[in-house]
Backbone atoms as SQL, in Angstrom:
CREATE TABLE atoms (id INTEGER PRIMARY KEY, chain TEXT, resi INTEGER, resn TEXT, atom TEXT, x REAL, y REAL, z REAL);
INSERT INTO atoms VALUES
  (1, 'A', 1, 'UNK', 'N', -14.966, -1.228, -5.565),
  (2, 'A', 1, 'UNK', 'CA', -13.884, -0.266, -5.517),
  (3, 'A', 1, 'UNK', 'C', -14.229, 1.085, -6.120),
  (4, 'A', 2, 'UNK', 'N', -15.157, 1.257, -6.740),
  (5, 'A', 2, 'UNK', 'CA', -15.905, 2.808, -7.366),
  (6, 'A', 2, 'UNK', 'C', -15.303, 3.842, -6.236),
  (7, 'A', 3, 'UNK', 'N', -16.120, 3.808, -4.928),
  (8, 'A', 3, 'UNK', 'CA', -16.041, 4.450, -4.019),
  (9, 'A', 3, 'UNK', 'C', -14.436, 4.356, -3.506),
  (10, 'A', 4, 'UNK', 'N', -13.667, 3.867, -3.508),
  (11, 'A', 4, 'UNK', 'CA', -12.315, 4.121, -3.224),
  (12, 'A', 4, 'UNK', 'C', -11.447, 4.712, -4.440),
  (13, 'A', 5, 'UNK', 'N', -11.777, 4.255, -5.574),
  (14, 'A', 5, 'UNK', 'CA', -11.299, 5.051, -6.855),
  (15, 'A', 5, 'UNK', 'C', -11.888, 6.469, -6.538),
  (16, 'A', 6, 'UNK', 'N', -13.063, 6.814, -6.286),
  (17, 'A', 6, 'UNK', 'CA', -13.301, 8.224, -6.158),
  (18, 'A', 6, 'UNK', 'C', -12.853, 8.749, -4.744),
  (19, 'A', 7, 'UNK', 'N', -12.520, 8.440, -3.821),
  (20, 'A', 7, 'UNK', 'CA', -11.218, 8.655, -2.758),
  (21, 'A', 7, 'UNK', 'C', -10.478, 8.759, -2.999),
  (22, 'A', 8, 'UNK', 'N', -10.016, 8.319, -4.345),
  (23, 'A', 8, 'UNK', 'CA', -8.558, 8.908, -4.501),
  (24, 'A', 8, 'UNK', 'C', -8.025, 10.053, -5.588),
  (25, 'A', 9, 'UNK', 'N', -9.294, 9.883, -6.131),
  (26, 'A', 9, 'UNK', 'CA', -9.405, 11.142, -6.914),
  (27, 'A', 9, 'UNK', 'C', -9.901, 12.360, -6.149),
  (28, 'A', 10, 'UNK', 'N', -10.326, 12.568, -5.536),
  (29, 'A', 10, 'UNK', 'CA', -10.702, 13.207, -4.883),
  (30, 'A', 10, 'UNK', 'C', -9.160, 14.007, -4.225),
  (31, 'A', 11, 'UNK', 'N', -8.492, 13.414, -3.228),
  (32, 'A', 11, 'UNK', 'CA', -7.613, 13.516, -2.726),
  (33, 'A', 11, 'UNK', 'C', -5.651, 13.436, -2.873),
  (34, 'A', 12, 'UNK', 'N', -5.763, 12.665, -4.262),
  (35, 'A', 12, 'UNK', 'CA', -4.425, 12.411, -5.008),
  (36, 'A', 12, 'UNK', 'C', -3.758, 13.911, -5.019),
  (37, 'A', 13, 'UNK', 'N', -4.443, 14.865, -5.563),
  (38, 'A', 13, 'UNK', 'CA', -4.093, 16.346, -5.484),
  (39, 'A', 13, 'UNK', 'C', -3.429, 16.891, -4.026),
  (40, 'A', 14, 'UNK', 'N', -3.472, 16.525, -3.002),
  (41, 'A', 14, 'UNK', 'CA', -3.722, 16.884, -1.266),
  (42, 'A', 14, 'UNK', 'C', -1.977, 15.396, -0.846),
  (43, 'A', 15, 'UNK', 'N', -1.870, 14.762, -1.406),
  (44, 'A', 15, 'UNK', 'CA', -0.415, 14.287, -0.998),
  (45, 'A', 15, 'UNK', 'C', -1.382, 12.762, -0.360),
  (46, 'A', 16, 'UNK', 'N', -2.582, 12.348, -0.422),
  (47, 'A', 16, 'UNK', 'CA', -3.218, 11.206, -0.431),
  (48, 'A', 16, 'UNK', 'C', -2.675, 9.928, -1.927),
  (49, 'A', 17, 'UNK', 'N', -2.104, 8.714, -1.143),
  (50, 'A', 17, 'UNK', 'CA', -1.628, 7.759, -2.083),
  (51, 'A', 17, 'UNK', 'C', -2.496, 6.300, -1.482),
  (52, 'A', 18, 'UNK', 'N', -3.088, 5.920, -2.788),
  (53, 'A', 18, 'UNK', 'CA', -3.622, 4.415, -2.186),
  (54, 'A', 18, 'UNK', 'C', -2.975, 3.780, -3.190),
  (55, 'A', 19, 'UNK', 'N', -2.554, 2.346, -2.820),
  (56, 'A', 19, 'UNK', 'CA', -2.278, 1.455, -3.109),
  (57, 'A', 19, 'UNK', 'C', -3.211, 0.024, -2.901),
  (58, 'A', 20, 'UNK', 'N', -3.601, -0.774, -4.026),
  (59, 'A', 20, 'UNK', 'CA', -4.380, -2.212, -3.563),
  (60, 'A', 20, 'UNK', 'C', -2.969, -2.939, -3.379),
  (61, 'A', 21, 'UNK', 'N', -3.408, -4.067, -2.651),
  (62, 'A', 21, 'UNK', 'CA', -2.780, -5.092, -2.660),
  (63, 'A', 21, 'UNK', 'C', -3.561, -6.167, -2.843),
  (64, 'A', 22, 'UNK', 'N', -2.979, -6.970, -3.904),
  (65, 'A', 22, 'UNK', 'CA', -4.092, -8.637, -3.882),
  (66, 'A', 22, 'UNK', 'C', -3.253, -9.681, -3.328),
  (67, 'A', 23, 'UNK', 'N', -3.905, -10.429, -3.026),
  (68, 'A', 23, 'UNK', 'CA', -3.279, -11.267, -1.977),
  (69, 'A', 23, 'UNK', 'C', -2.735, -12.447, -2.509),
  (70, 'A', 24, 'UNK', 'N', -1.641, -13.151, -2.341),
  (71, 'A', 24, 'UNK', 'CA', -1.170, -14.370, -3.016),
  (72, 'A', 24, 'UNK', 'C', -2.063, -14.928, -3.288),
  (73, 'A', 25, 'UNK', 'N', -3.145, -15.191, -3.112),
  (74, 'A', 25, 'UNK', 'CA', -4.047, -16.659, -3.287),
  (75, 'A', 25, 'UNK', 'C', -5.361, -15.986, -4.734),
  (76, 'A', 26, 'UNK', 'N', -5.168, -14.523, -4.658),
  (77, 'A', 26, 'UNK', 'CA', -6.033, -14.137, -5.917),
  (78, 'A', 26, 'UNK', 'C', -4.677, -14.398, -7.407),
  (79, 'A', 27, 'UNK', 'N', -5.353, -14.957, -8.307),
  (80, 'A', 27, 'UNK', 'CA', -5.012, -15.840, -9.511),
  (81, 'A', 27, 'UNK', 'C', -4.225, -14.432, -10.264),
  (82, 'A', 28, 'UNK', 'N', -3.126, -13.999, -10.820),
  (83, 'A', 28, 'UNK', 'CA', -2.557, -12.871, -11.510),
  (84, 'A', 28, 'UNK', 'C', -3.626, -12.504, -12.539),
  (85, 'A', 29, 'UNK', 'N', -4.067, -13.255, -13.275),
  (86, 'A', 29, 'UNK', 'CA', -5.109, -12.861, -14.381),
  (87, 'A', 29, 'UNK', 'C', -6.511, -11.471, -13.819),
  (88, 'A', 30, 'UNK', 'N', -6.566, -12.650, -13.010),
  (89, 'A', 30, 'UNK', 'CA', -8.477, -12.210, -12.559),
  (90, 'A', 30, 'UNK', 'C', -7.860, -10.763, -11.893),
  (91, 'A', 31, 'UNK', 'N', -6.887, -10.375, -11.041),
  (92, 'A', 31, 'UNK', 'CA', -6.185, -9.345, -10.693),
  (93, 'A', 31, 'UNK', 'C', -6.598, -8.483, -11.660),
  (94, 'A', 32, 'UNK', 'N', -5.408, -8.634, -12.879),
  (95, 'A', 32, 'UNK', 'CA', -5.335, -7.809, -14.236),
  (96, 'A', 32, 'UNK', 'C', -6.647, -7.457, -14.907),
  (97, 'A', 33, 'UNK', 'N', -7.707, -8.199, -14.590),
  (98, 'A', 33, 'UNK', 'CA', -8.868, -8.202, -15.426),
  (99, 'A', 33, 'UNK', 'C', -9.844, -7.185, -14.619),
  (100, 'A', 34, 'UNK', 'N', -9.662, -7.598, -13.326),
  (101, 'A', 34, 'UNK', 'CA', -10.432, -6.717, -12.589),
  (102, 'A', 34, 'UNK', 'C', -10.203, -4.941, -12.657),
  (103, 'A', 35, 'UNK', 'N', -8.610, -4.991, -12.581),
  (104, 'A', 35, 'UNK', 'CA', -8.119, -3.287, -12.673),
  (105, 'A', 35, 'UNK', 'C', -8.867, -3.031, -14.024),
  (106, 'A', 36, 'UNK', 'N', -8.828, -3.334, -15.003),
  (107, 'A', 36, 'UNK', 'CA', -8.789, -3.161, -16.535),
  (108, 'A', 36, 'UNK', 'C', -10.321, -3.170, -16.956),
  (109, 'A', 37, 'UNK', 'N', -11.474, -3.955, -16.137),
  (110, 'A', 37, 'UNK', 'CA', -12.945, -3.764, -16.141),
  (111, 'A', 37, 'UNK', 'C', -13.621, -2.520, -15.102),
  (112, 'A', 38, 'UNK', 'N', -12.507, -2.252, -14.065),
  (113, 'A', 38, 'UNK', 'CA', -12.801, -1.272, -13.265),
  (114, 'A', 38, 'UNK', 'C', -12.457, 0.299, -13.129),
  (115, 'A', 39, 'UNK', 'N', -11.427, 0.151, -14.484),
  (116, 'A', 39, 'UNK', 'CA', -10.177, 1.249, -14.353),
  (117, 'A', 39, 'UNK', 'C', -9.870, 1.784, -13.596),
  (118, 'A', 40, 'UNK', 'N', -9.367, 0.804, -12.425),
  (119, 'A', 40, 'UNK', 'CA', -8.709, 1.368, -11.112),
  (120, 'A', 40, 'UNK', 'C', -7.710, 2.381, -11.332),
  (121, 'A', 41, 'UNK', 'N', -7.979, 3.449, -10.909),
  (122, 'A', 41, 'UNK', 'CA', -6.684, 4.106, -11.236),
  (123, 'A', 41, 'UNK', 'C', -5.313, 5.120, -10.124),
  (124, 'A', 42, 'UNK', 'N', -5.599, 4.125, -9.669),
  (125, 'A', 42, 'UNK', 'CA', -4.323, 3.713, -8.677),
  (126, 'A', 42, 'UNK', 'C', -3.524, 2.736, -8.920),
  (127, 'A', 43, 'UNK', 'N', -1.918, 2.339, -8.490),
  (128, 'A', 43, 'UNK', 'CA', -1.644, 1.187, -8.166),
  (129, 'A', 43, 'UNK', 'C', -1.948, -0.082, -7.832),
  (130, 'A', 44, 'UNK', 'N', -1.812, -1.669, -8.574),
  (131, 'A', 44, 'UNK', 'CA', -1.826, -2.495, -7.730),
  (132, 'A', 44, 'UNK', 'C', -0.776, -3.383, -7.358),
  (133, 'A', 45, 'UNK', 'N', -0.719, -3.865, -6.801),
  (134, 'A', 45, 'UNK', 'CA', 0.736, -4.688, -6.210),
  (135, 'A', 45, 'UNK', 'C', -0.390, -6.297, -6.141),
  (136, 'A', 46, 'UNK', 'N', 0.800, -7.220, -6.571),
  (137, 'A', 46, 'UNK', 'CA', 0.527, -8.739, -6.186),
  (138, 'A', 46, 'UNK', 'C', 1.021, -9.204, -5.185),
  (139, 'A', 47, 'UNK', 'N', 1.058, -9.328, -4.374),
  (140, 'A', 47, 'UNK', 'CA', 1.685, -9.757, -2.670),
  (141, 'A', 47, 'UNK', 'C', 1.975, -11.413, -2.649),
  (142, 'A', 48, 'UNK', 'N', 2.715, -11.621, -4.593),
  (143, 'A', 48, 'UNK', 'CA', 2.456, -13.170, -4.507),
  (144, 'A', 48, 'UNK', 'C', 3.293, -13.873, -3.479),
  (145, 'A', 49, 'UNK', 'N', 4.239, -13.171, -2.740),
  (146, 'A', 49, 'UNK', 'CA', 4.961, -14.145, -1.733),
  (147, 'A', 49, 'UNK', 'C', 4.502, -14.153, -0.354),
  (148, 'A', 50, 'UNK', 'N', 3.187, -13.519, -0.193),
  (149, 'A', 50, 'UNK', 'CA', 2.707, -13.048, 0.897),
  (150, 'A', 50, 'UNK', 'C', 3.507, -11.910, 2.298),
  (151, 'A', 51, 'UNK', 'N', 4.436, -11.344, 1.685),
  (152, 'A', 51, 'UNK', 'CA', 5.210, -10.944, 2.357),
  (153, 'A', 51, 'UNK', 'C', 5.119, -9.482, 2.959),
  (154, 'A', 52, 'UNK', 'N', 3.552, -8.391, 2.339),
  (155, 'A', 52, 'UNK', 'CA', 3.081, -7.322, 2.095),
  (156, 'A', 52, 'UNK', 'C', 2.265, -7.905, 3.679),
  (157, 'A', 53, 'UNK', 'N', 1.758, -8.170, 3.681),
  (158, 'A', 53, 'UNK', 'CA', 0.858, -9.228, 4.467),
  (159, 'A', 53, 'UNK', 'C', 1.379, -9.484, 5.842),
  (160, 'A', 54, 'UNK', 'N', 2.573, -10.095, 5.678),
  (161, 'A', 54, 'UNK', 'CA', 3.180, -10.810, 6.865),
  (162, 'A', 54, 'UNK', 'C', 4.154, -9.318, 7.961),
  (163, 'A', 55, 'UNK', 'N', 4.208, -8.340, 7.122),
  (164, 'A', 55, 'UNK', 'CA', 4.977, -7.044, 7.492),
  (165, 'A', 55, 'UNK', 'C', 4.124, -6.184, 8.119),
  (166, 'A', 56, 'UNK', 'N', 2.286, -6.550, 7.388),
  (167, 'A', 56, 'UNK', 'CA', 1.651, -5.631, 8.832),
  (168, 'A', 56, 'UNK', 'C', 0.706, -6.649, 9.129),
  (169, 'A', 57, 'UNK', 'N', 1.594, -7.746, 10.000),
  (170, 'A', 57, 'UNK', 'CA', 0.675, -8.227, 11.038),
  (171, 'A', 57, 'UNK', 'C', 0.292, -9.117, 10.717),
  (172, 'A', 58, 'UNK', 'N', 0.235, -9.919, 9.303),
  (173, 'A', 58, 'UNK', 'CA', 0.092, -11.326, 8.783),
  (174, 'A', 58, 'UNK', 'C', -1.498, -10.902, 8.598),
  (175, 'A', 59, 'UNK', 'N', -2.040, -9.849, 7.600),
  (176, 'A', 59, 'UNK', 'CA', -2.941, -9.620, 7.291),
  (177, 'A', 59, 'UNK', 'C', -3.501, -11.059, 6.670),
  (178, 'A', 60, 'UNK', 'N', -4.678, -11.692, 6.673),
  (179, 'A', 60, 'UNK', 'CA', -5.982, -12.868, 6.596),
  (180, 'A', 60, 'UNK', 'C', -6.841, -12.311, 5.805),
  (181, 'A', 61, 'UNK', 'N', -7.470, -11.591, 6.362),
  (182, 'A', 61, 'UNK', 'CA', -8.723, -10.944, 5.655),
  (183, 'A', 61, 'UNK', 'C', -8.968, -10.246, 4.832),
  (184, 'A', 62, 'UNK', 'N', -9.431, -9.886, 3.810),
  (185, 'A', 62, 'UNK', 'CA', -9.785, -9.335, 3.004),
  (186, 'A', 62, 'UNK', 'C', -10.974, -8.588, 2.795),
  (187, 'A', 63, 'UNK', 'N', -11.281, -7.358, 2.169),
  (188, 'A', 63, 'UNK', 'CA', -10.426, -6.112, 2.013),
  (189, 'A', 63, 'UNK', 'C', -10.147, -5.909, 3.718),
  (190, 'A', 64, 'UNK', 'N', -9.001, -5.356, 3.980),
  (191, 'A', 64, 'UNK', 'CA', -8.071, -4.852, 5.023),
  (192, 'A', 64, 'UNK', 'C', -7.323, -3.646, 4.592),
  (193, 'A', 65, 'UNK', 'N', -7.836, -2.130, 4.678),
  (194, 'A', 65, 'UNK', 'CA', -6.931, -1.296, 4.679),
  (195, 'A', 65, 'UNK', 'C', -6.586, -0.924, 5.996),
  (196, 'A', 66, 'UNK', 'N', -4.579, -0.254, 5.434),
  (197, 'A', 66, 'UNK', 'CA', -4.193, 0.258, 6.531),
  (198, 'A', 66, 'UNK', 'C', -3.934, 1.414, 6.002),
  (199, 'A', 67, 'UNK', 'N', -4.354, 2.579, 6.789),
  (200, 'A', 67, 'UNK', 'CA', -3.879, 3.980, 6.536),
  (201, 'A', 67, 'UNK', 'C', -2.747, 4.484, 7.530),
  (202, 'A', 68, 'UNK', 'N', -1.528, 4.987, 6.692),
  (203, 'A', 68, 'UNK', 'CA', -0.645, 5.049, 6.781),
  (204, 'A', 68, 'UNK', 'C', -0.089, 6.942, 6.793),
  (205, 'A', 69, 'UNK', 'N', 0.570, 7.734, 7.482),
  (206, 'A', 69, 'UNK', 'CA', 0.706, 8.786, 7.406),
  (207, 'A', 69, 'UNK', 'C', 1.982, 9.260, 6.642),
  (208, 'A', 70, 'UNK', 'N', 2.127, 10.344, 6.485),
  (209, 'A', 70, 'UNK', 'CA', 3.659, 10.849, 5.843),
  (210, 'A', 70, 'UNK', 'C', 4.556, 10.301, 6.649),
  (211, 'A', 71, 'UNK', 'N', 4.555, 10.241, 7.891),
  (212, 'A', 71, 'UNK', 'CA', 5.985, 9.810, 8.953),
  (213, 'A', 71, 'UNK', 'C', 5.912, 8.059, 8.783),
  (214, 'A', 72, 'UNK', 'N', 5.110, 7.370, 7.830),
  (215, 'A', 72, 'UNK', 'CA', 5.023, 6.180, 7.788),
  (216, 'A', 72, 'UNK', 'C', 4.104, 5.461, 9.467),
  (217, 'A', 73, 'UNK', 'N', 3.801, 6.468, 9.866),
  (218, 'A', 73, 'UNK', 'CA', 2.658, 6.060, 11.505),
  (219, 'A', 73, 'UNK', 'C', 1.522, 4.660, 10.622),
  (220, 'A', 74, 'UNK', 'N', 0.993, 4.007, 11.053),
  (221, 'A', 74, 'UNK', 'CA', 0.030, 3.183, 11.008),
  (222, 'A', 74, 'UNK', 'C', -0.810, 4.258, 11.667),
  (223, 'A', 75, 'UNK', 'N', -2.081, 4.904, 11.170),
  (224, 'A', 75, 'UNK', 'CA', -2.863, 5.989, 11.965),
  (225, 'A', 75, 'UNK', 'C', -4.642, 5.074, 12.153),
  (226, 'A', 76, 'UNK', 'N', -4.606, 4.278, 11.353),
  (227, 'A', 76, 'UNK', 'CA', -5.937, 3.100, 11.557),
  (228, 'A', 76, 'UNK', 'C', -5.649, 1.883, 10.312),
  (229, 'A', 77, 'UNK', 'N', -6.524, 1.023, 10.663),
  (230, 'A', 77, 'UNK', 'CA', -6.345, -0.410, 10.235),
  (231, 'A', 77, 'UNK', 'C', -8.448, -0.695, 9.871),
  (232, 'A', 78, 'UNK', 'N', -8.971, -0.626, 8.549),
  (233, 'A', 78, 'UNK', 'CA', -10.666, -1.022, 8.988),
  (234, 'A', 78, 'UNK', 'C', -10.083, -2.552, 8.200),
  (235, 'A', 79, 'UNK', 'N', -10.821, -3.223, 9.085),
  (236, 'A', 79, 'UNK', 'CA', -10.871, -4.613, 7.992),
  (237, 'A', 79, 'UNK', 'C', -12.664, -5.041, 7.972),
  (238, 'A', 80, 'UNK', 'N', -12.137, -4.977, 6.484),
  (239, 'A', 80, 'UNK', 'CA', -14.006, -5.474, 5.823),
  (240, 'A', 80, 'UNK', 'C', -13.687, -4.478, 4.888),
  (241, 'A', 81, 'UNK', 'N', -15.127, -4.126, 4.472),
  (242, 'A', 81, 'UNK', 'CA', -16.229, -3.553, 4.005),
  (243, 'A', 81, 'UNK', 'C', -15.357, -1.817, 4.538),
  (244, 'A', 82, 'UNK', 'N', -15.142, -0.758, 3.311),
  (245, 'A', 82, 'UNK', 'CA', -14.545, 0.554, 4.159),
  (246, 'A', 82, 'UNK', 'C', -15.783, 1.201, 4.359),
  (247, 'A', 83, 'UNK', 'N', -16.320, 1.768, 5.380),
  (248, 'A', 83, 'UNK', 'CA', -17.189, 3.182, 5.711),
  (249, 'A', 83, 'UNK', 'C', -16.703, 4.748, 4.696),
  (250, 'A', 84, 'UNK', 'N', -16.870, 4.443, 3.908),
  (251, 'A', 84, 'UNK', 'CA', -16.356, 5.736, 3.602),
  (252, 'A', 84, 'UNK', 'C', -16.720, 6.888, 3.982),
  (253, 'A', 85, 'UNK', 'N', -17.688, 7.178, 5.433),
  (254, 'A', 85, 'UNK', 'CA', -17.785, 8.368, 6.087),
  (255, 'A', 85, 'UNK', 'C', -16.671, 8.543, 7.236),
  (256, 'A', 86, 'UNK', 'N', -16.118, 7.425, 7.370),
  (257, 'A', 86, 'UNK', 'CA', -15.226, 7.176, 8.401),
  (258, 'A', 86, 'UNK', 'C', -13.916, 7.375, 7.619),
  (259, 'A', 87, 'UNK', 'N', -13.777, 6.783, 6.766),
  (260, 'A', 87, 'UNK', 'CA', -12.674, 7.361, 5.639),
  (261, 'A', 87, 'UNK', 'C', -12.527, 8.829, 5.628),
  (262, 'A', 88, 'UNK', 'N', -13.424, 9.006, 4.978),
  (263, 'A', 88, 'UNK', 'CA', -13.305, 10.950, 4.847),
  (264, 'A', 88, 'UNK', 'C', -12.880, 11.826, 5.900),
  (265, 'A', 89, 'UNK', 'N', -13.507, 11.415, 6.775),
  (266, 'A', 89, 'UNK', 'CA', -13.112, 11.576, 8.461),
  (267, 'A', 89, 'UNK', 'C', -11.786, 11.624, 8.892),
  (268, 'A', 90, 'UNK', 'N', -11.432, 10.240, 8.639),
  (269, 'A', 90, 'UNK', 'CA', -9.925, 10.379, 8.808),
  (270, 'A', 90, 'UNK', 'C', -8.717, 10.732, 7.876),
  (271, 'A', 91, 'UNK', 'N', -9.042, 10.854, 6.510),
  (272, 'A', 91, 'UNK', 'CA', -8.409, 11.455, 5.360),
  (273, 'A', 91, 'UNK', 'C', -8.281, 13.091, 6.012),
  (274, 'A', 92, 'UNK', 'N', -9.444, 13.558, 6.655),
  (275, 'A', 92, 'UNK', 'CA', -9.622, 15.514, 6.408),
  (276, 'A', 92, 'UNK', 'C', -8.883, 15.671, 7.727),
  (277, 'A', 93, 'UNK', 'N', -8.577, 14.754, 8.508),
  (278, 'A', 93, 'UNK', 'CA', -8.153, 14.832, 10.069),
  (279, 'A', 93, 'UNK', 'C', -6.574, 14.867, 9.677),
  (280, 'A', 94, 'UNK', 'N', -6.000, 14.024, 8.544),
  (281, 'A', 94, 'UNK', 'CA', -4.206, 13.648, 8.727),
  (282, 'A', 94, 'UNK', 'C', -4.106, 14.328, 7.216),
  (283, 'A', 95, 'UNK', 'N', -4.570, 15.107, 6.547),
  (284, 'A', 95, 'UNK', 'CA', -4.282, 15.659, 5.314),
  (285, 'A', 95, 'UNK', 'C', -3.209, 16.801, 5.817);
């Protein structure tokens, strides 16, 4: 997550908001431990009822971002591993 923490620093200034989500089946602790060894410094949300999940599309996989616009548009979906040249790309395109 380095490289997405610095995506959002980068861009937090510009009206760019990320949010993690962990997925019901990651343990609340290891969650907490991870932000706190990583100093994520964004938001995270626990999706313990799976219900974050089931609202876009019954997300499975993990990492799965969806980028989302001011009008609330779904504007792309990468699941895996993010490209962050493809990120930047589409961050400088909907800023």
């Amino acid at each position: 997550m380095p490289n997405l923490a610095d995506t959002y620093n980068k861009y937090k200034n510009q009206g760019i908001q990320i949010i993690a989500i962990s997925m019901f089946y990651d343990p609340p602790n290891q969650v907490l431990n991870f932000i706190k060894k990583n100093n994520i410094p964004f938001p995270v949300v626990i999706d313990a009822d799976n219900k974050i999940a089931q609202h876009f599309e019954n997300i499975r996989l993990t990492p799965t971002s969806i980028l989302i616009n001011q009008k609330g548009q779904i504007i792309d979906q990468i699941v895996g591993e993010i490209d962050f040249n493809k990120l930047e790309n589409i961050l400088s395109k909907n800023i």
